[in-house]
């Protein structure tokens, strides 16, 4: 209630001639009014850089609101949110059935919202002297990372790249040595798109042993840079001077761009049988649609549709509005190199945000 | 009577508050260190219990706790052994040079520089190893593979980035060099002048003097110092996590390929941030294994040093 009162007072103070404002209408006004308080979130470290962009941008709009985001990891973020320790969670994966049941206890009948507000394309980066453009179909990509295709002059690679002169050089596949969401999304893609060429399960821990393993995105990028003939996967924004492979989608090869990454998220199906504002999606990893880049990492914002107090509801709604806004997505893109969400997704997300209320 | 009670006998010193406070705090500090050590042990054991009792297929890797931890123990011991094999002769040579060969002015400066190596944070060694040392070792590794490839240590394919077990062994060797050479130097400088002068007086050359008088006297000190260095090499985390490409499926003796066993400490640092539940217990269980190994190494060092306590300058 205190925020509503504060908002009322603030409005009253601003316009002295105004009539007394009803607290309820003032609180539901959404953005535009002055809010104050602290918003606490925790979760995925993947969106930490974007979150820094959001909190910095948001503080210029709402200087009295402090947003604290603890990048403890997706699992920990969901756990803390469901236990009531935080106001919202950042998570690379949607809640599973068990967690949805817990969410009902945390948020009540109204349920939760899950918004895919952070989209980051994962690029396949390579270091190969004399080859400026490289096309890789999903099967070839899986073969390389499964260490079945071990030389750059392999006929399978040549078939994808008829114009390139491929050297006789061993391939060094580089993977993450730490458990990571990037690896999880990359293997998920290989499972969905490569068929039998990728016999492993999707996992945050790299499933194939014997490759070059490096710590973190920066470690992978530096390992690929260090060795001629290396290939790895990393966040597109971190690819730097390395070559970036075009990935086979349907009949064509798609370059990883922000637009192509946002397109695949927009064309993905929302998961059925969840709450009205639960926009958890089943990423169309095996898409054949033109201009879609299927190797993306998405990170959700998870929160309650109905909060116990008005202050939290206002803060969450206002901050989320900013995060999905064009300005907010731009701030994230600058801070983290993420792909801004499409207008359709924004509209969908805004619908959920407008529905956020306080109980009683 | 009052005078005798107020003035205690001269034999019994008066107990002043300062004495009692100092004795109490010193005793407290001594007990505290024991409590901390016991606390760490209790924590490690109690947090390991879920992993120790869990069915094998629930442990990460699906092979059970032993098959998860064993390659890590192997990697830890292998990297530390390489470091020790490289660092100990080098450290002894540095110590001998500083104590017996170098001009006095140079000796002081050189000792200071070696000690300075100990002050460099391990993350900096990590960067040095990954950006400077590793790429420069690749041609050398290629040569090793071509000429000595029949030895299991040097089978190919050679890592294209140089981030291998041998590289991390060399980086760890540089990291433990200061402690081993500092202790060796300390021991060598305590060799009784009588011994060295007696050796020289009998017509020994300087090298013979070192062989006959200095090395036997300082042996236990050098061993103690190497064990302390070994302790540091076993527990080194950040440099290994950054440099080593730890992607081997199990145990391998190959030192120059991309597939190397990971070490315990680096594995904990890499896996912990995204781990939950039983995976954390498994990591703590591997930490318990490391704790036991370092404890053994330290006890061994104590034993070696104390066995020759009469000669040693290290006590």
Coordinates of N, CA and C in Angstrom, one line a residue, chain A residues 45 72-74 76 172 177-179 205 209-215 222-223 226-228 230, chain B residues 130-131 159-161 163 238 241-242 244-249 258-259 270-271 273-276:
Chain A
X45 N 22.7 -16.3 -15.2 CA 23.8 -15.4 -15.4 C 23.9 -15.0 -16.9
X72 N 22.7 -15.9 -9.8 CA 23.2 -17.1 -9.2 C 23.0 -18.4 -10.1
X73 N 22.3 -18.2 -11.2 CA 22.1 -19.3 -12.1 C 20.6 -19.6 -12.2
X74 N 20.2 -20.2 -13.3 CA 18.7 -20.3 -13.6 C 18.0 -21.1 -12.5
X76 N 18.8 -21.8 -9.4 CA 18.8 -21.1 -8.1 C 17.8 -20.0 -8.2
X172 N 40.0 -28.8 -34.9 CA 40.0 -28.8 -33.4 C 38.7 -28.2 -32.9
X177 N 34.3 -25.8 -20.9 CA 34.7 -26.7 -19.9 C 33.8 -26.6 -18.7
X178 N 33.1 -25.4 -18.5 CA 32.2 -25.3 -17.4 C 30.8 -25.5 -17.9
X179 N 29.9 -25.9 -16.9 CA 28.5 -26.1 -17.3 C 27.9 -24.8 -17.7
X205 N 26.4 -29.7 -19.7 CA 27.8 -30.1 -19.7 C 28.1 -30.7 -21.0
X209 N 33.9 -36.1 -25.1 CA 35.2 -35.9 -24.5 C 36.2 -35.9 -25.6
X210 N 37.4 -35.3 -25.2 CA 38.5 -35.4 -26.1 C 38.7 -34.1 -26.9
X211 N 37.8 -33.2 -26.9 CA 38.0 -31.9 -27.7 C 38.8 -31.0 -26.8
X212 N 38.9 -29.8 -27.4 CA 39.6 -28.7 -26.7 C 38.5 -28.0 -25.8
X213 N 38.8 -28.0 -24.5 CA 37.8 -27.5 -23.5 C 38.3 -26.2 -23.0
X214 N 37.5 -25.1 -22.9 CA 37.9 -23.8 -22.4 C 36.8 -23.2 -21.5
X215 N 37.3 -22.4 -20.6 CA 36.4 -21.9 -19.6 C 35.7 -20.6 -20.1
X222 N 39.1 -17.3 -27.1 CA 40.6 -17.2 -27.2 C 41.2 -18.5 -27.6
X223 N 40.5 -19.7 -27.3 CA 41.1 -21.0 -27.7 C 40.9 -21.1 -29.2
X226 N 43.4 -19.0 -30.9 CA 44.8 -19.4 -30.8 C 45.2 -20.5 -31.8
X227 N 44.3 -21.3 -32.2 CA 44.7 -22.4 -33.0 C 44.1 -22.4 -34.4
X228 N 44.9 -22.4 -35.5 CA 44.4 -22.5 -36.8 C 43.7 -23.8 -37.0
X230 N 40.6 -24.3 -35.7 CA 39.7 -24.5 -34.5 C 38.3 -24.1 -34.9
Chain B
X130 N 48.0 -18.8 -20.6 CA 47.2 -19.0 -21.7 C 47.5 -18.2 -22.9
X131 N 47.9 -16.9 -22.7 CA 48.2 -16.0 -23.8 C 49.7 -16.0 -24.2
X159 N 47.8 -30.6 -29.3 CA 46.8 -29.5 -29.2 C 47.2 -28.3 -30.0
X160 N 46.2 -27.7 -30.7 CA 46.6 -26.6 -31.6 C 46.7 -25.3 -30.8
X161 N 46.2 -25.3 -29.5 CA 46.3 -24.0 -28.7 C 47.4 -24.2 -27.6
X163 N 47.1 -25.7 -24.8 CA 46.6 -25.7 -23.4 C 46.5 -27.1 -22.8
X238 N 42.6 -21.4 -10.1 CA 42.3 -20.4 -11.2 C 43.2 -20.7 -12.4
X241 N 42.0 -23.8 -14.1 CA 40.7 -23.6 -14.7 C 40.8 -22.9 -16.0
X242 N 41.7 -21.9 -16.0 CA 41.8 -21.0 -17.3 C 42.5 -21.8 -18.3
X244 N 44.0 -25.2 -18.5 CA 43.9 -26.6 -18.9 C 42.6 -26.9 -19.8
X245 N 42.8 -27.6 -20.9 CA 41.7 -28.1 -21.7 C 41.4 -29.5 -21.1
X246 N 40.5 -29.5 -20.1 CA 40.3 -30.8 -19.4 C 39.0 -31.5 -19.9
X247 N 39.3 -32.2 -21.0 CA 38.1 -32.8 -21.7 C 38.2 -34.3 -21.8
X248 N 39.2 -34.9 -21.1 CA 39.4 -36.4 -21.3 C 38.3 -37.2 -20.6
X249 N 38.0 -38.3 -21.2 CA 36.9 -39.1 -20.7 C 37.3 -39.8 -19.4
X258 N 44.7 -32.2 -26.6 CA 43.6 -31.4 -26.1 C 42.9 -32.1 -25.0
X259 N 42.9 -33.5 -25.0 CA 42.2 -34.2 -24.0 C 43.0 -34.5 -22.8
X270 N 34.9 -24.7 -12.0 CA 34.2 -24.7 -13.3 C 32.7 -25.2 -13.2
X271 N 32.5 -26.2 -12.3 CA 31.1 -26.8 -12.3 C 30.2 -26.2 -11.3
X273 N 29.2 -23.1 -10.3 CA 28.3 -22.0 -10.5 C 26.9 -22.5 -11.0
X274 N 26.9 -23.5 -11.8 CA 25.6 -23.9 -12.4 C 25.1 -25.3 -11.8
X275 N 25.7 -25.6 -10.7 CA 25.3 -26.9 -10.1 C 24.2 -26.7 -9.0
X276 N 23.4 -27.7 -8.9 CA 22.4 -27.7 -7.8 C 22.3 -29.2 -7.2

